[in-house]
GROMACS .gro file of C-alpha atoms in nm:
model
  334
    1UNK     CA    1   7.454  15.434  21.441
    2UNK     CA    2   7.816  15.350  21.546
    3UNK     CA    3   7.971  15.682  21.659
    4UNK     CA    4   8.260  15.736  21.355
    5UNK     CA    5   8.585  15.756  21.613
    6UNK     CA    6   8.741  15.912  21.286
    7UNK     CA    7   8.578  16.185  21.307
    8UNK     CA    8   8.583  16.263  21.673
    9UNK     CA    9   8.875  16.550  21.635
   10UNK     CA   10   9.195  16.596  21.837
   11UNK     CA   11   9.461  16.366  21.849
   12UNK     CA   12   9.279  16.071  21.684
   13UNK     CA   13   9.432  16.083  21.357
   14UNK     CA   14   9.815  16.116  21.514
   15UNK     CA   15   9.686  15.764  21.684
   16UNK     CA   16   9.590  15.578  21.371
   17UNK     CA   17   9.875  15.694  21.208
   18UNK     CA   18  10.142  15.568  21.475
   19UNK     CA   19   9.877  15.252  21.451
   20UNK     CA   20   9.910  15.235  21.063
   21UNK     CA   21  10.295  15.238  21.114
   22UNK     CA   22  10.244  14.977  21.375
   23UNK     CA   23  10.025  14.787  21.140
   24UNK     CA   24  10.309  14.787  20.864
   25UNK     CA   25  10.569  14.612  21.069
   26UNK     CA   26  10.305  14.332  21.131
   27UNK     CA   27  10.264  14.292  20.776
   28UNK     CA   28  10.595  14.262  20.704
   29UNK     CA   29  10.660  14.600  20.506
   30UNK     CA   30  11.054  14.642  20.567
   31UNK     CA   31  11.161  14.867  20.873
   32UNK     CA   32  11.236  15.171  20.638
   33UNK     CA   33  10.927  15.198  20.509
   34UNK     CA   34  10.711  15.531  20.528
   35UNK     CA   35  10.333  15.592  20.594
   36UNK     CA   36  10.125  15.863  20.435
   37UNK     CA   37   9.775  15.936  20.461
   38UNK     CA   38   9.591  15.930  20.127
   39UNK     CA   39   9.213  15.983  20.292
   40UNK     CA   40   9.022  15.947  20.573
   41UNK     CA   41   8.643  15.848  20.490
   42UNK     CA   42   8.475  15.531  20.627
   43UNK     CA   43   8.826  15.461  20.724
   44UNK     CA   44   9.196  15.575  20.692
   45UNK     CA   45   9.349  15.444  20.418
   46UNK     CA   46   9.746  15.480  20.372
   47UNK     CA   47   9.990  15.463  20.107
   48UNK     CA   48  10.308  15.232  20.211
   49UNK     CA   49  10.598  15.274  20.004
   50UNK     CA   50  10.837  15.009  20.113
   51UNK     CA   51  11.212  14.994  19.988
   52UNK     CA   52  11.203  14.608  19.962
   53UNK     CA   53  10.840  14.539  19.823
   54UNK     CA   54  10.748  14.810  19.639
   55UNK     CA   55  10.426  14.988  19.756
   56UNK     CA   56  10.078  14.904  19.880
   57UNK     CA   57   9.826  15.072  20.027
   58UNK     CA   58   9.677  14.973  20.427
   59UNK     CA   59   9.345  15.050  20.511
   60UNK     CA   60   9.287  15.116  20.890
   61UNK     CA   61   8.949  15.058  20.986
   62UNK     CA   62   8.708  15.301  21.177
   63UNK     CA   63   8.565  15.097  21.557
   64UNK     CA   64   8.248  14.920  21.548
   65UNK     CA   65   8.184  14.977  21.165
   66UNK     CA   66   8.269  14.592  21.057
   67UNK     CA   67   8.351  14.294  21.238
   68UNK     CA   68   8.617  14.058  21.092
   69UNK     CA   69   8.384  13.863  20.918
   70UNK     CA   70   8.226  14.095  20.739
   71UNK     CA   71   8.521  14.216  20.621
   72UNK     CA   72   8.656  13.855  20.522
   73UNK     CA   73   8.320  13.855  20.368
   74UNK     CA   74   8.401  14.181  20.138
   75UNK     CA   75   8.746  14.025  20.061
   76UNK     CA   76   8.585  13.673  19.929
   77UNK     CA   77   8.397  13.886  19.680
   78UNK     CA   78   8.633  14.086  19.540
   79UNK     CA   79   8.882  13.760  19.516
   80UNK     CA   80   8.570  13.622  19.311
   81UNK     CA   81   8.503  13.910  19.125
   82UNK     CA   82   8.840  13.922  18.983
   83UNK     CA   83   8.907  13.567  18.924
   84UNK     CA   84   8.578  13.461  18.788
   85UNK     CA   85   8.395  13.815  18.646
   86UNK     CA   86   8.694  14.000  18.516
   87UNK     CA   87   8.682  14.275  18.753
   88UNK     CA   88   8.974  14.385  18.798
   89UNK     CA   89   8.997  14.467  19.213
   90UNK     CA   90   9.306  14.477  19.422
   91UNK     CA   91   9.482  14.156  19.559
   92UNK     CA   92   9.545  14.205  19.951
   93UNK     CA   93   9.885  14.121  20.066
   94UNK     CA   94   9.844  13.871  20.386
   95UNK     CA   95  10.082  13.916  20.652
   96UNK     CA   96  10.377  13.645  20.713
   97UNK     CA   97  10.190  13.416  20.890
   98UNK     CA   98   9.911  13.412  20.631
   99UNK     CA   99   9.654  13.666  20.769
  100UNK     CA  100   9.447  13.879  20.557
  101UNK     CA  101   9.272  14.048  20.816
  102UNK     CA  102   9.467  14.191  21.142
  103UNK     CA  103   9.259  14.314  21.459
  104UNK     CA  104   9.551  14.499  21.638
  105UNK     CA  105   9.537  14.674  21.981
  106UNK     CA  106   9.561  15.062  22.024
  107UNK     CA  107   9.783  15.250  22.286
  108UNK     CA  108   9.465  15.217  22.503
  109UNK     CA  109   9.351  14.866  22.441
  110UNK     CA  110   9.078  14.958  22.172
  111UNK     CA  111   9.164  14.672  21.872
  112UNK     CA  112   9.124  14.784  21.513
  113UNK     CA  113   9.112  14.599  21.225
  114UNK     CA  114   9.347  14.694  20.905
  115UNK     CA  115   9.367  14.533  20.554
  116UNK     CA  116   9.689  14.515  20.312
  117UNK     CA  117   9.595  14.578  19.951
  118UNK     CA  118   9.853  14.558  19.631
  119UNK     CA  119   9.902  14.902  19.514
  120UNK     CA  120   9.732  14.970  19.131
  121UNK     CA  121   9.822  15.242  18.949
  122UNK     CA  122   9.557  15.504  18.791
  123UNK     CA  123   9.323  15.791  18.816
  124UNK     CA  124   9.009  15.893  18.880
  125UNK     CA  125   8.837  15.957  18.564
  126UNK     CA  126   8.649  16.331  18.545
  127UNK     CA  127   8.297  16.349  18.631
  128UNK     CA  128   8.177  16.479  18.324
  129UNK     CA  129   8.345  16.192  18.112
  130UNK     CA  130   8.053  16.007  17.924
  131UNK     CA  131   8.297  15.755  17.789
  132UNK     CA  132   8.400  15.667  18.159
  133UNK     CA  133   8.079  15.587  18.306
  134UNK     CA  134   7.944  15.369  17.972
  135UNK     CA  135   8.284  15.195  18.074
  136UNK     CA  136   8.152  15.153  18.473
  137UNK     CA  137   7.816  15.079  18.364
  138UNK     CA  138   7.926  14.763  18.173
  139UNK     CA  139   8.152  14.753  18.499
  140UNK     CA  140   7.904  14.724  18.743
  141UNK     CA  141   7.653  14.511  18.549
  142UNK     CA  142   7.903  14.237  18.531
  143UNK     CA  143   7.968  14.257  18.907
  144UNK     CA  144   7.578  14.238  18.913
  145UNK     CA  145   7.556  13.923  18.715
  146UNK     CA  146   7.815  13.779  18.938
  147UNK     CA  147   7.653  13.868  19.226
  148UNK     CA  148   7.299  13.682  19.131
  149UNK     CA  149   7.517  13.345  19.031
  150UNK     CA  150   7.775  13.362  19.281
  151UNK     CA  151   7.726  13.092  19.573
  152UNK     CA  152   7.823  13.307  19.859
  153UNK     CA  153   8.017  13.115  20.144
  154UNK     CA  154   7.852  12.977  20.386
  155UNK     CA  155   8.040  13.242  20.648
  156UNK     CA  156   7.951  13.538  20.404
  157UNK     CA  157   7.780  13.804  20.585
  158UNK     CA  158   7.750  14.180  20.480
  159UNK     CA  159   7.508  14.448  20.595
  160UNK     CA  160   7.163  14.569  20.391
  161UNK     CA  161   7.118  14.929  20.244
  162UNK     CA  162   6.755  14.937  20.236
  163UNK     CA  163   6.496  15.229  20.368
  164UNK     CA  164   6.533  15.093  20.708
  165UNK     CA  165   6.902  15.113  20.752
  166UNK     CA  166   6.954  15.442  20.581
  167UNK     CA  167   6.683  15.623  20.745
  168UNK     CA  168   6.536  15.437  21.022
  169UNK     CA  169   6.585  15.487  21.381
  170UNK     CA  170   6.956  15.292  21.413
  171UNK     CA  171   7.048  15.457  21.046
  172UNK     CA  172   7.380  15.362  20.957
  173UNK     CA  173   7.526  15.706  20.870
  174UNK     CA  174   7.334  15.878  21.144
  175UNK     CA  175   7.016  16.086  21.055
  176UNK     CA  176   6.938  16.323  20.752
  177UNK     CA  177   6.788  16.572  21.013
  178UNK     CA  178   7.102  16.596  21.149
  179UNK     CA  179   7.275  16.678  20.864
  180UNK     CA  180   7.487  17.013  20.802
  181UNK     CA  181   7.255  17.341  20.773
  182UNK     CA  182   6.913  17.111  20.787
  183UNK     CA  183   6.698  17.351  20.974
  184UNK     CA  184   6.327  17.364  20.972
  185UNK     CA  185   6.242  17.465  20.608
  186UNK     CA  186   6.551  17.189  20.516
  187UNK     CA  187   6.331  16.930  20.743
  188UNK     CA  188   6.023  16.986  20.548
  189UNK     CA  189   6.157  16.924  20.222
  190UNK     CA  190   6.377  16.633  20.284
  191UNK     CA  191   6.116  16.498  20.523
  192UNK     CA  192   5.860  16.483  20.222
  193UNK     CA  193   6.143  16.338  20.012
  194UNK     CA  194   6.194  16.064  20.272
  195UNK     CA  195   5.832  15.957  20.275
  196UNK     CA  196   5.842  15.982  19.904
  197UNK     CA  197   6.132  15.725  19.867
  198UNK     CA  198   5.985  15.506  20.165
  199UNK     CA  199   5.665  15.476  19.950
  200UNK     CA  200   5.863  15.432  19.642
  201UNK     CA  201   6.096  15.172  19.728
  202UNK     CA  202   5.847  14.968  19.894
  203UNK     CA  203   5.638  14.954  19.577
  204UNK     CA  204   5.943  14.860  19.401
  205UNK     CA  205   6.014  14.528  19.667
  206UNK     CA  206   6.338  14.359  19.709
  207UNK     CA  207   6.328  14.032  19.488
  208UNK     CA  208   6.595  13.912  19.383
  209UNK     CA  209   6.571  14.022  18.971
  210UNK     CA  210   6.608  14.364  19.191
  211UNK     CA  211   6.795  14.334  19.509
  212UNK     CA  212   7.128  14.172  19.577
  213UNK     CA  213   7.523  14.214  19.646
  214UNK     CA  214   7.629  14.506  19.563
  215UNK     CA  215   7.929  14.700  19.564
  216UNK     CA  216   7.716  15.026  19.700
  217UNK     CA  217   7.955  15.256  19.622
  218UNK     CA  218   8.075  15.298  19.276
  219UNK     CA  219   8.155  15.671  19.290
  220UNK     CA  220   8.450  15.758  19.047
  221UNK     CA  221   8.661  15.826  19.333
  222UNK     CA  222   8.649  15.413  19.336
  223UNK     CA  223   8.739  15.351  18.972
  224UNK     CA  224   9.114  15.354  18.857
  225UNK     CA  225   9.198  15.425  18.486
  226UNK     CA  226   9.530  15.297  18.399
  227UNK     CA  227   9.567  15.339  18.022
  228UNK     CA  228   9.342  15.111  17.888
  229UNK     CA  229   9.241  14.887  18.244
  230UNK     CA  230   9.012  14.980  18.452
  231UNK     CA  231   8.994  14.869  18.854
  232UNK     CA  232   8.747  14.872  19.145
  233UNK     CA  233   8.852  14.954  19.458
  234UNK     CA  234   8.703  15.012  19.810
  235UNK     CA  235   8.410  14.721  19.856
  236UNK     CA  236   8.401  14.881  20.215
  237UNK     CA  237   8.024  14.942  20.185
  238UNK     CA  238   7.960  14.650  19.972
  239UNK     CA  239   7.631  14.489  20.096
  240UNK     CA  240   7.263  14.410  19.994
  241UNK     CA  241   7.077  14.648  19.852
  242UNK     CA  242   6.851  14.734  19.528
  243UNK     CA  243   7.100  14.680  19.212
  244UNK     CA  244   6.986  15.020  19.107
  245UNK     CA  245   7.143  15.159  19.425
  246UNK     CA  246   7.473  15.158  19.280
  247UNK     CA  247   7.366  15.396  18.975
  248UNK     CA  248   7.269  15.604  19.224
  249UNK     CA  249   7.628  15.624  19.369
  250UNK     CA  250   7.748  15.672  19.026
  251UNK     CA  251   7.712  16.003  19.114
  252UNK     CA  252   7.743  16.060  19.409
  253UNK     CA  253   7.787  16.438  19.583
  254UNK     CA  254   7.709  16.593  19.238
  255UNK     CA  255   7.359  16.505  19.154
  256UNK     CA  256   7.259  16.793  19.123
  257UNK     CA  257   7.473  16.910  18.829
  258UNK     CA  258   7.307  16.956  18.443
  259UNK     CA  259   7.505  16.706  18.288
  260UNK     CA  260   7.418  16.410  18.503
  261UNK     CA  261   7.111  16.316  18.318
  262UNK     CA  262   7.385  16.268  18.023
  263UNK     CA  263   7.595  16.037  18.252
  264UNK     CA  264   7.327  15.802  18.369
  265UNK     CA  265   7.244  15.743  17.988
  266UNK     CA  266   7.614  15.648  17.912
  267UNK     CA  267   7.596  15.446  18.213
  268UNK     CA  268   7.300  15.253  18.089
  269UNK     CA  269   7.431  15.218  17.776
  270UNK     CA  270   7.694  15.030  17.931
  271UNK     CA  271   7.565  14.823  18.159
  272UNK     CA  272   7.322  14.687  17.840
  273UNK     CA  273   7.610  14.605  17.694
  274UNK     CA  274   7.623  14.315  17.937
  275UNK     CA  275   7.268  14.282  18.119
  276UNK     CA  276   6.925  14.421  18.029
  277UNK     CA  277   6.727  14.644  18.223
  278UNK     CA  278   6.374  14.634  18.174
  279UNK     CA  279   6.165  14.956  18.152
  280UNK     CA  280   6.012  14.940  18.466
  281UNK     CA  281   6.357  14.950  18.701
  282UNK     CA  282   6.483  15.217  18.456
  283UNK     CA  283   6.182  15.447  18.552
  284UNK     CA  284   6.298  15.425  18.897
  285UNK     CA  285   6.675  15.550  18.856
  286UNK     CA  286   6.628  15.837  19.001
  287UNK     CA  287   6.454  15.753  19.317
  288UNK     CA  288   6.787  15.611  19.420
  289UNK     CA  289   6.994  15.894  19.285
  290UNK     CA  290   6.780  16.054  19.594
  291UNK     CA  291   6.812  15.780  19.759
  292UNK     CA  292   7.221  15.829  19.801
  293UNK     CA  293   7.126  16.172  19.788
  294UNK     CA  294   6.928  16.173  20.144
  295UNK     CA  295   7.161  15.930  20.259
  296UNK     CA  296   7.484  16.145  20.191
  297UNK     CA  297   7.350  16.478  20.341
  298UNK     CA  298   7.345  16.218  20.693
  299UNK     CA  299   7.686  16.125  20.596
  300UNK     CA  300   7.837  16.468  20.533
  301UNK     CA  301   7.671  16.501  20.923
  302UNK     CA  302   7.819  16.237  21.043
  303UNK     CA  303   8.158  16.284  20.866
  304UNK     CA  304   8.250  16.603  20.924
  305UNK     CA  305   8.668  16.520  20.937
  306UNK     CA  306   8.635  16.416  20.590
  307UNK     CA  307   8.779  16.685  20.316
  308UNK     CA  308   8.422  16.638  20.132
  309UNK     CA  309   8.250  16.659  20.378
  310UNK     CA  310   8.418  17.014  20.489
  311UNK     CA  311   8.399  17.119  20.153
  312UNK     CA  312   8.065  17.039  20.062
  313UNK     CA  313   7.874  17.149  20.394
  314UNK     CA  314   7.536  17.315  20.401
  315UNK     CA  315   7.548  17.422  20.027
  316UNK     CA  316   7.493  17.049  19.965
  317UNK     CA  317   7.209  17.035  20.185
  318UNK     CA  318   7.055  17.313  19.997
  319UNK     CA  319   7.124  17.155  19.639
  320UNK     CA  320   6.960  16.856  19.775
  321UNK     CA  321   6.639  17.036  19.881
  322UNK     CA  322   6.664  17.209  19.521
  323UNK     CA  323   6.680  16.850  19.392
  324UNK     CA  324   6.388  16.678  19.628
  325UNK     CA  325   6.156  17.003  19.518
  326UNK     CA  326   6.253  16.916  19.141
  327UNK     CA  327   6.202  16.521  19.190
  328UNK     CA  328   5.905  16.544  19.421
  329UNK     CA  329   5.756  16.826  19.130
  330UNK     CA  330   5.781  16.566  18.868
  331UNK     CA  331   5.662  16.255  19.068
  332UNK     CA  332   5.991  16.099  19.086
  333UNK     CA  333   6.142  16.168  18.763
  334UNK     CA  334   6.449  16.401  18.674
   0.00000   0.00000   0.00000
């Protein structure tokens, strides 16, 4: 795993923002523009309000996380997603010169990469809307059927999310055993759950009715409701992985709540409204609801600058333990 500079503490977030100010001018934004923070996850991601061209929002990306072309990869997508799947995703705003994608140096030489996106209006819908995620199922299931027809440039690369890279020994968000308040009963539990979805997802293979592009993280913090349009933002972690992977981030850092079995049925409602899902991948939802489950408790590790992550802590560790004893209980089911 890439050490997450973002997270690191100190001064490092006074840095990026001078940088994100810095980044502005290259862009273009108008001298008098300001620079807030909206979040700091993956990356820092600011809202520009510029007197001259209205707002738009610059993400500022974390070191060693993406190289350009994997992130000119992630923009390709979304440009195809919206022009030929009706996903609605943000248009970036190039700089002067034409460039979507700026690798800029730091006060002490280290170059980052930042992104210019159009600013859409909206809100996060509530997690316990069942109208909302029928409307992201359908959502996602046409960025799915893009995904299998789309021919991918011949430049496009993007990372996996697979068993290997979650969990293995270079996982991507650091390891589970790491995570906040695992201690040696926590280490049992989630270690059984591990070998659990390793077995699993092996059985289940990677062919490509089941495993593709996929936007990997299609929590509602990444869906905009804006009376009656809907967008999809943040295809940072867009990559290949199981289709079914992005249920699982459906709900992600409340998996554990009653009503979620509810959701994932409006979900699939949804999604059927546009592709079929045969019984056999439907069985398996759940192993990668734990799948993001396990995966986020080495996030929330790994991420401990992140307002989630503070706020969630240990107690999520222990709801996921709760939740691996439940799935493990019922051999995989809810």
């Amino acid at each position: 795993m890439t050490t997450h500079d973002l997270s690191a503490g100190g001064d490092v977030l006074d840095r990026v923002a001078r940088f994100a100010q810095r980044a502005a001018v290259a862009y273009g934004c108008a001298p008098a523009s300001t620079v807030s923070l909206l979040n700091v996850s993956e990356n820092a991601t600011y809202l520009v309000r510029d007197p001259d061209q209205g707002p738009c929002v610059l993400r500022v990306h974390r070191l060693g996380y993406h190289s350009q072309a994997e992130i000119e990869s992630e923009l390709a997508w979304m440009d195809a997603l919206r022009a030929e799947a009706g996903v609605r995703t943000p248009r970036v705003r190039p700089a002067p010169d034409g460039q979507r994608v700026l690798a800029l140096p730091e006060a002490d030489g280290a170059v980052r990469h930042c992104v210019r996106f159009e600013y859409l209006p909206g809100t996060e819908p509530a997690d316990d809307d069942a109208g909302h995620f029928a409307e992201l199922g359908e959502v996602t299931a046409r960025m799915h059927r893009h995904a299998r027809q789309w021919t991918r440039p011949a430049w496009f690369t993007r990372f996996r999310w697979d068993h290997e890279t979650a969990f293995g020994a270079r996982a991507r968000w650091g390891r589970w055993q790491d995570g906040i308040g695992v201690g040696p009963s926590e280490r049992a539990v989630l270690g059984r759950l591990d070998d659990a979805l390793a077995s699993r997802l092996a059985a289940f293979g990677t062919g490509p009715e089941r495993f593709g592009l996929v936007h990997a993280d299609t929590r509602l913090a990444n869906l905009l409701v804006d009376g009656g349009r809907v967008s999809v933002i943040d295809f940072d972690d867009s990559g290949f992985s199981w289709f079914l992977y992005d249920v699982g981030t459906a709900v992600s850092f409340f998996e554990h709540q009653p009503h979620v079995p509810e959701l994932v049925d409006s979900w699939l409602s949804g999604y059927r409204r546009v592709l079929s899902l045969p019984a056999e991948d439907e069985a398996e939802i759940w192993t990668f609801i734990m799948f993001r489950r396990l995966l986020l408790v080495a996030w929330i590790g790994s991420h401990q600058a992140a307002d989630i992550a503070r706020e969630l802590g240990a107690g999520y560790t222990r709801d996921s333990c709760d939740l691996a004893e439940r799935f493990l209980s019922r051999g995989g089911k809810e």
